[in-house]
Short mmCIF file of N, CA and C in Angstrom, two decimals:
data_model
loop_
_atom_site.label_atom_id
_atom_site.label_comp_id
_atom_site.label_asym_id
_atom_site.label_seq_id
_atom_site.Cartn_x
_atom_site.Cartn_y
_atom_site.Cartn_z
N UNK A 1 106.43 168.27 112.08
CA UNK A 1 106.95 166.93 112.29
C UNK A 1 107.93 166.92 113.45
N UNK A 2 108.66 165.72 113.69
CA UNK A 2 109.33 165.39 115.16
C UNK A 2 110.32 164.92 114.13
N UNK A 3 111.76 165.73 114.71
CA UNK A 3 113.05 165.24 113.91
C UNK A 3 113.88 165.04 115.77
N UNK A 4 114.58 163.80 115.08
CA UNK A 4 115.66 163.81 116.35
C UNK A 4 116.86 162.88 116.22
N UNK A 5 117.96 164.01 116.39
CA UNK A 5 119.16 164.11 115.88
C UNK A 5 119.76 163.43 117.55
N UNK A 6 121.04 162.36 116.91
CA UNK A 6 121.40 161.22 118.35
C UNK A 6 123.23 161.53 118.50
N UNK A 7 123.39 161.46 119.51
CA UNK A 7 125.17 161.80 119.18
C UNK A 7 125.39 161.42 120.15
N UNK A 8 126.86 161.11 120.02
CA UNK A 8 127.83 160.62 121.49
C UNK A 8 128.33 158.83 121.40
N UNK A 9 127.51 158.56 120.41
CA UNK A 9 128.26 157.01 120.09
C UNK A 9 129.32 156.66 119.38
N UNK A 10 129.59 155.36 119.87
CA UNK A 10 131.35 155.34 119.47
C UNK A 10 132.00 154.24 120.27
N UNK A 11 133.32 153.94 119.92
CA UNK A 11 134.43 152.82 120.74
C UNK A 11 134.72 153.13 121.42
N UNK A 12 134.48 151.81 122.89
CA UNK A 12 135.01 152.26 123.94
C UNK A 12 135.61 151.28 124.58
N UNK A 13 136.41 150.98 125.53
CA UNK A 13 136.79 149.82 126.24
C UNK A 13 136.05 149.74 127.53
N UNK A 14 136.12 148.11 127.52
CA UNK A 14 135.47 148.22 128.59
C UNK A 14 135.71 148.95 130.14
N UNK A 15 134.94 149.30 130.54
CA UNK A 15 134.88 149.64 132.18
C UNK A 15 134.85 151.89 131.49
N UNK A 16 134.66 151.80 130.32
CA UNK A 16 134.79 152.89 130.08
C UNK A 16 133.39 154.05 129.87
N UNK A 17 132.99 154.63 129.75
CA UNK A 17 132.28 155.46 129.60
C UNK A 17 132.07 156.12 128.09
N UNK A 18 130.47 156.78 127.49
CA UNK A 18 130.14 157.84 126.68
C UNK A 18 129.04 157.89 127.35
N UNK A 19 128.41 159.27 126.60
CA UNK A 19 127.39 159.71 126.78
C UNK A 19 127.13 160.44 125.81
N UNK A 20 125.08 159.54 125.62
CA UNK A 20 124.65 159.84 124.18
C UNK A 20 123.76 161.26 124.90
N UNK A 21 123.57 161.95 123.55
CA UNK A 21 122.37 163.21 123.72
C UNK A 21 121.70 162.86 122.18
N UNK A 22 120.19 163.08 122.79
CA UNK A 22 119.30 163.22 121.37
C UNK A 22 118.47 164.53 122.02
N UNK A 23 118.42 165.36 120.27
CA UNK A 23 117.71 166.67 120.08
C UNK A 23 116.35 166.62 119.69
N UNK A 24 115.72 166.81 120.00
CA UNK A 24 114.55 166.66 119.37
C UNK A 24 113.35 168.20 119.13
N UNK A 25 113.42 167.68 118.04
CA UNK A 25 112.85 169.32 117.17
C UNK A 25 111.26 169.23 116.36
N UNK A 26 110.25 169.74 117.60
CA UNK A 26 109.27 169.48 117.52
C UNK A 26 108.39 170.78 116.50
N UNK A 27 107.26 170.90 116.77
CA UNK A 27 106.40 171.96 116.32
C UNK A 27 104.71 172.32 116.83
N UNK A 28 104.49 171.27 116.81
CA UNK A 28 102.71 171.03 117.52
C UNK A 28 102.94 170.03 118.36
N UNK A 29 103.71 169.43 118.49
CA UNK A 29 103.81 168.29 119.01
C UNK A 29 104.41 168.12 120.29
N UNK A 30 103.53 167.41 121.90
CA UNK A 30 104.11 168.01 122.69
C UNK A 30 104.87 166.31 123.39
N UNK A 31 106.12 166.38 124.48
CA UNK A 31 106.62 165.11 124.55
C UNK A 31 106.29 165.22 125.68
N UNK A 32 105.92 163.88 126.11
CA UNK A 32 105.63 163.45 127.71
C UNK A 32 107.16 162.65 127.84
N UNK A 33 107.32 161.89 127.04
CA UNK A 33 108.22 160.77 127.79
C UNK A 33 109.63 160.90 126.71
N UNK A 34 110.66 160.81 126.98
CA UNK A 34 111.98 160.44 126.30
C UNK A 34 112.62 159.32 126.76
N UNK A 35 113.58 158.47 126.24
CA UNK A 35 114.29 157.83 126.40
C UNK A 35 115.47 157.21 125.49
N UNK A 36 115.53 155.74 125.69
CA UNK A 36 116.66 154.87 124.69
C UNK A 36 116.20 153.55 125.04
N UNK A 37 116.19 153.09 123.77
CA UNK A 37 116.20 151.36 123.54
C UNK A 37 117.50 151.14 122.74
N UNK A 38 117.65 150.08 122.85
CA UNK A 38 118.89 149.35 122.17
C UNK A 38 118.68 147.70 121.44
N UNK A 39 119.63 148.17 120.68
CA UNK A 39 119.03 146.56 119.60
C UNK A 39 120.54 145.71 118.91
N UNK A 40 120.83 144.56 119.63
CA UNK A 40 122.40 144.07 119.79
C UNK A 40 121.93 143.10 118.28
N UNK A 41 123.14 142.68 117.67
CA UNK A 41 122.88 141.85 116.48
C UNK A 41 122.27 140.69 117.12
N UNK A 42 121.34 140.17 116.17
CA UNK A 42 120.48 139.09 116.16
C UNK A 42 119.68 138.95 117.63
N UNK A 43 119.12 140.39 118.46
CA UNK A 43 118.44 140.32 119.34
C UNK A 43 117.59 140.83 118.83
N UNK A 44 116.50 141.03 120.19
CA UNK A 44 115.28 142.27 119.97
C UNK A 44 115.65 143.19 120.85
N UNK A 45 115.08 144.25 120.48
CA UNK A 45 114.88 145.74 120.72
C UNK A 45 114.67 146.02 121.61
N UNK A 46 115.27 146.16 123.18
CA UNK A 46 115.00 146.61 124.34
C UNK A 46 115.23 148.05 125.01
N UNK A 47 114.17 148.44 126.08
CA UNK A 47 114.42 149.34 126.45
C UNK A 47 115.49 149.51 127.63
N UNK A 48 116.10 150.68 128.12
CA UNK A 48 117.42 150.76 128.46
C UNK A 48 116.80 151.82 129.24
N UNK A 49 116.12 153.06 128.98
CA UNK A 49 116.07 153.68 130.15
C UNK A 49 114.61 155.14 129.63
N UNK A 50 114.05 155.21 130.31
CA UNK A 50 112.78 156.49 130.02
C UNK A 50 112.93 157.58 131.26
N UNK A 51 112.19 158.44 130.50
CA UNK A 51 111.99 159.50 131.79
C UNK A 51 111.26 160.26 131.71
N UNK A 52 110.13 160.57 132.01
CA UNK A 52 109.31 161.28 132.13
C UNK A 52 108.95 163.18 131.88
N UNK A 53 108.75 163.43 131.73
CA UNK A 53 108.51 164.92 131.65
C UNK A 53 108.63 165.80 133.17
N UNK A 54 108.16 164.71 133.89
CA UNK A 54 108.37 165.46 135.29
C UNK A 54 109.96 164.95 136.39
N UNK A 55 110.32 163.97 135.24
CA UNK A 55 111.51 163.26 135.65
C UNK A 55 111.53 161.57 135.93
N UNK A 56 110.04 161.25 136.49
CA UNK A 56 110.49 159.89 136.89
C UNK A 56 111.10 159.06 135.86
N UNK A 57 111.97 158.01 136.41
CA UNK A 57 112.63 157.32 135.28
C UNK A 57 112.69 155.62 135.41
N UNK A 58 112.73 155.11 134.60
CA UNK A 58 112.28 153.66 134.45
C UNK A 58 113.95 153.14 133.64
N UNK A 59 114.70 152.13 134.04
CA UNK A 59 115.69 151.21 133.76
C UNK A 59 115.57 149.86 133.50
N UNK A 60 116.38 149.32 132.68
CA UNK A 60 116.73 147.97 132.57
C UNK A 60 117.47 147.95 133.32
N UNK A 61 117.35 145.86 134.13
CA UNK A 61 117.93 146.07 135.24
C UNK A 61 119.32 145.91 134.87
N UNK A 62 119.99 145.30 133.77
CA UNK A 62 121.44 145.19 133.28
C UNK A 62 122.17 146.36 133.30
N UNK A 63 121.10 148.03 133.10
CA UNK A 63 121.92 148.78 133.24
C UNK A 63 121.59 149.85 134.54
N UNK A 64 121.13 149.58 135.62
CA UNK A 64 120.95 150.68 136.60
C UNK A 64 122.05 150.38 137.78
N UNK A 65 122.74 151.34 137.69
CA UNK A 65 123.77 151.73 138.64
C UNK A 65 124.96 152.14 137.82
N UNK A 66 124.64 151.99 136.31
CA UNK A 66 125.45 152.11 135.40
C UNK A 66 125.33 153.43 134.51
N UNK A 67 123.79 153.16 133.72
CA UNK A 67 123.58 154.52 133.08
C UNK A 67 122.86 155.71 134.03
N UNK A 68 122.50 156.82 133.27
CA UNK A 68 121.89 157.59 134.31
C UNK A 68 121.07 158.36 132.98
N UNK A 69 119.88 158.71 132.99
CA UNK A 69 119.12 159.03 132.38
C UNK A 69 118.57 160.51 132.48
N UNK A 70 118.39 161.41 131.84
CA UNK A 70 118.30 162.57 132.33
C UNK A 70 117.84 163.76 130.99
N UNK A 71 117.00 164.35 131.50
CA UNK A 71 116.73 165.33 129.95
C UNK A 71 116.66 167.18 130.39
N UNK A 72 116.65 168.12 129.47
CA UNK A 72 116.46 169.51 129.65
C UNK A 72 115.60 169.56 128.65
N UNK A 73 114.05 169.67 129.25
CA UNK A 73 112.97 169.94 128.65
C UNK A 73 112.75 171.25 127.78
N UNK A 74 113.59 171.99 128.56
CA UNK A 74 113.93 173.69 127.47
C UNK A 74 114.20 173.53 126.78
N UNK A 75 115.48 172.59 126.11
CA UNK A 75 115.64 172.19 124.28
C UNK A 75 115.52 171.17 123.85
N UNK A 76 114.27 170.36 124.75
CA UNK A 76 113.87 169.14 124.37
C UNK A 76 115.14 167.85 123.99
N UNK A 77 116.00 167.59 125.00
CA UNK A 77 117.02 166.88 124.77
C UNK A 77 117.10 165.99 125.85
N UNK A 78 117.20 164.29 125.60
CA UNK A 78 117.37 163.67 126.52
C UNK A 78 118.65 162.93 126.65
N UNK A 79 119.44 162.72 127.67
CA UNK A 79 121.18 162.19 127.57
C UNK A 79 120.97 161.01 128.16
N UNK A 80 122.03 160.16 127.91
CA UNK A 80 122.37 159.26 128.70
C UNK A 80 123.61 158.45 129.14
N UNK A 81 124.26 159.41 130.18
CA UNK A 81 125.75 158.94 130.09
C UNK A 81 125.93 158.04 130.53
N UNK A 82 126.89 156.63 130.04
CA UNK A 82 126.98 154.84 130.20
C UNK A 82 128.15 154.79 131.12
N UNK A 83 128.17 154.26 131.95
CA UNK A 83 129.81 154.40 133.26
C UNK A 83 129.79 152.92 132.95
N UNK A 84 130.87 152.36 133.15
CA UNK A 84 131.39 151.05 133.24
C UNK A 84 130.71 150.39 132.49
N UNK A 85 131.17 150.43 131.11
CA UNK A 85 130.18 149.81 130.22
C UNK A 85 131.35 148.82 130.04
N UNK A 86 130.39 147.30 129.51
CA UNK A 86 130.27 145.93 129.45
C UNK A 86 130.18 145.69 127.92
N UNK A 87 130.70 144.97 127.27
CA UNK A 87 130.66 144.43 125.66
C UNK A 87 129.18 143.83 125.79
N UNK A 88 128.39 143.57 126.47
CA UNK A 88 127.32 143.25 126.70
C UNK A 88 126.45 144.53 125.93
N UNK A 89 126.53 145.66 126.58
CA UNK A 89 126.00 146.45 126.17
C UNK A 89 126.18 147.38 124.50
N UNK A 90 126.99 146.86 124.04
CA UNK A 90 127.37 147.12 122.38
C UNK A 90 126.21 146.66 121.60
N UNK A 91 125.63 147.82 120.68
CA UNK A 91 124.55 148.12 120.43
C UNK A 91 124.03 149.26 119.23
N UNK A 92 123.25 148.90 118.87
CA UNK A 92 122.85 150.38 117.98
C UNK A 92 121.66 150.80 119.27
N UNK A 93 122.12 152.48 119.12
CA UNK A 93 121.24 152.90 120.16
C UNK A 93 119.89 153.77 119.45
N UNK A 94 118.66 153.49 120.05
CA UNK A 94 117.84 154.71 119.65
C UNK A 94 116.97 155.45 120.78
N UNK A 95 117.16 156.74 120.03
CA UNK A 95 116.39 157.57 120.68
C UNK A 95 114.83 157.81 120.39
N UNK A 96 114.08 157.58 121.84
CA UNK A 96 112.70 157.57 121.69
C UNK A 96 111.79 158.98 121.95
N UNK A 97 110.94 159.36 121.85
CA UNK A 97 110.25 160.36 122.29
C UNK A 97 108.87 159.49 122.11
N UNK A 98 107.61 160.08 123.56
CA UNK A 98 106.07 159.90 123.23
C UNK A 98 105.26 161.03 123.37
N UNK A 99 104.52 161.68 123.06
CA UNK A 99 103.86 162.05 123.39
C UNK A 99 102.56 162.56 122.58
N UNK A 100 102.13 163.54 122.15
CA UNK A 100 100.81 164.20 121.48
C UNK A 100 100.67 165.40 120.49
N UNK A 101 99.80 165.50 119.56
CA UNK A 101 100.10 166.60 118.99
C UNK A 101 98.53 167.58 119.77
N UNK A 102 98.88 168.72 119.68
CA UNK A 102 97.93 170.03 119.93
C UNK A 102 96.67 169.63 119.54
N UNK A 103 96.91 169.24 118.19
CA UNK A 103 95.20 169.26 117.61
C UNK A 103 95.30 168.16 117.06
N UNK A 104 95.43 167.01 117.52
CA UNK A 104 94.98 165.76 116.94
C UNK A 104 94.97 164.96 118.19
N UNK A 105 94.17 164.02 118.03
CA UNK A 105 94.29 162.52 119.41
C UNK A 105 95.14 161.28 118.86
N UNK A 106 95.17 160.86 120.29
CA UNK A 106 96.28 160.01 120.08
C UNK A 106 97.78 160.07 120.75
N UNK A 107 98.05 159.15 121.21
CA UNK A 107 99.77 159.29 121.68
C UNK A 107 100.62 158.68 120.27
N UNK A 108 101.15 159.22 119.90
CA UNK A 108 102.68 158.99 119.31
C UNK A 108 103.74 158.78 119.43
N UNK A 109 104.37 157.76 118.95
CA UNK A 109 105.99 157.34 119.53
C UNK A 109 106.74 157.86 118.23
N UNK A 110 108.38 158.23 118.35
CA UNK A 110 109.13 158.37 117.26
C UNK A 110 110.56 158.33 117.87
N UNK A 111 111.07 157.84 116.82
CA UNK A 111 112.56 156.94 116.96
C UNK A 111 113.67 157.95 116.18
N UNK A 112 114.21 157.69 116.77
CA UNK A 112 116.09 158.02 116.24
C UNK A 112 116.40 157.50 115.30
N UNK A 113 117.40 157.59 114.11
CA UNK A 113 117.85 156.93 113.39
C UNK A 113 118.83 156.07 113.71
N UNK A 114 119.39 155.88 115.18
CA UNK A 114 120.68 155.03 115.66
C UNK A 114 122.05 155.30 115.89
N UNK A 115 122.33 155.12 116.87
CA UNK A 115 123.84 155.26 117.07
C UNK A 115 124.39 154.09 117.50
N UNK A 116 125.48 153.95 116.82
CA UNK A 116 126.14 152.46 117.51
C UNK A 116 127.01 153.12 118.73
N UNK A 117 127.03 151.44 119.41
CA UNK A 117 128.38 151.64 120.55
C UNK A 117 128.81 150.94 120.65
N UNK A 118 129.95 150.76 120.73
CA UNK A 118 130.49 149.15 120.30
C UNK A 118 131.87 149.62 122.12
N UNK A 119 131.63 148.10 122.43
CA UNK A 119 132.34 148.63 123.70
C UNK A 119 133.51 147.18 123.36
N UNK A 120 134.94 147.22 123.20
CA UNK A 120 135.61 146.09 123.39
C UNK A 120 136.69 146.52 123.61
N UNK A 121 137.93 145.54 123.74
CA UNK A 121 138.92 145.98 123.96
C UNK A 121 139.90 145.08 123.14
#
C-alpha cells in the first residue's frame, strides 16, 4: 500500500513563511507525479502545486512566486515551502502522489490525511 505522512503545518502571520514535507512509503507502487491541493472552508479543492518525477512543475497562479515546489525522489518526499503567505491561503493542506503499481494497470492517485495552515495575525 501507499502511506503518506504530511508535516510542517501550523500558525503563521502574515507575510510569513512554513514549509510542508510529505513522506511517502510505497512498496510495488511506483510515483510519477507528487504534489499539494488545498481545500479553504466552504470552497473546493484546488491544486497549489505538482511536480513531476523528472521535476517539471505546474502552479496555481495565486501562489507562484510564492511557493516553491520540490521533491527527493530517494525517500520519496515532496516539500513545499510557502514565503509571504496571505490569509487567503489558510487551508487544510493535502498531499498528493500518482502514479502505478508493478503488476497491475492503471494510474492511481492517493491523498494525505491534511494539514492545516491557518495564516492570520
Amino acid at each position: 500500500q501507499v502511506q503518506l505522512v504530511e508535516s510542517g503545518g501550523g500558525l503563521v502571520q502574515p507575510g510569513g513563511s512554513l514549509r510542508l514535507s510529505c513522506a511517502a512509503t510505497v512498496s510495488t507502487f511506483n510515483i510519477n507525479t507528487m504534489g499539494w491541493y488545498r481545500q479553504a472552508p466552504g470552497k473546493e479543492r484546488e491544486l497549489v502545486a505538482t511536480i513531476s518525477r523528472g521535476g517539471s512543475t505546474n502552479y496555481a497562479d495565486s501562489v507562484k512566486g510564492r511557493f516553491t515546489v520540490s521533491r527527493d525522489n530517494a525517500k520519496n518526499t515532496v516539500y513545499l515551502p510557502m514565503n509571504y503567505l496571505k490569509p487567503e491561503d489558510t487551508a487544510v493542506y493535502y498531499c498528493y502522489v500518482q502514479g502505478y503499481y508493478s503488476d497491475a494497470e492503471g494510474v492511481y492517485d492517493f491523498w494525505g490525511q491534511g494539514t492545516q495552515v491557518t495564516v492570520s495575525s
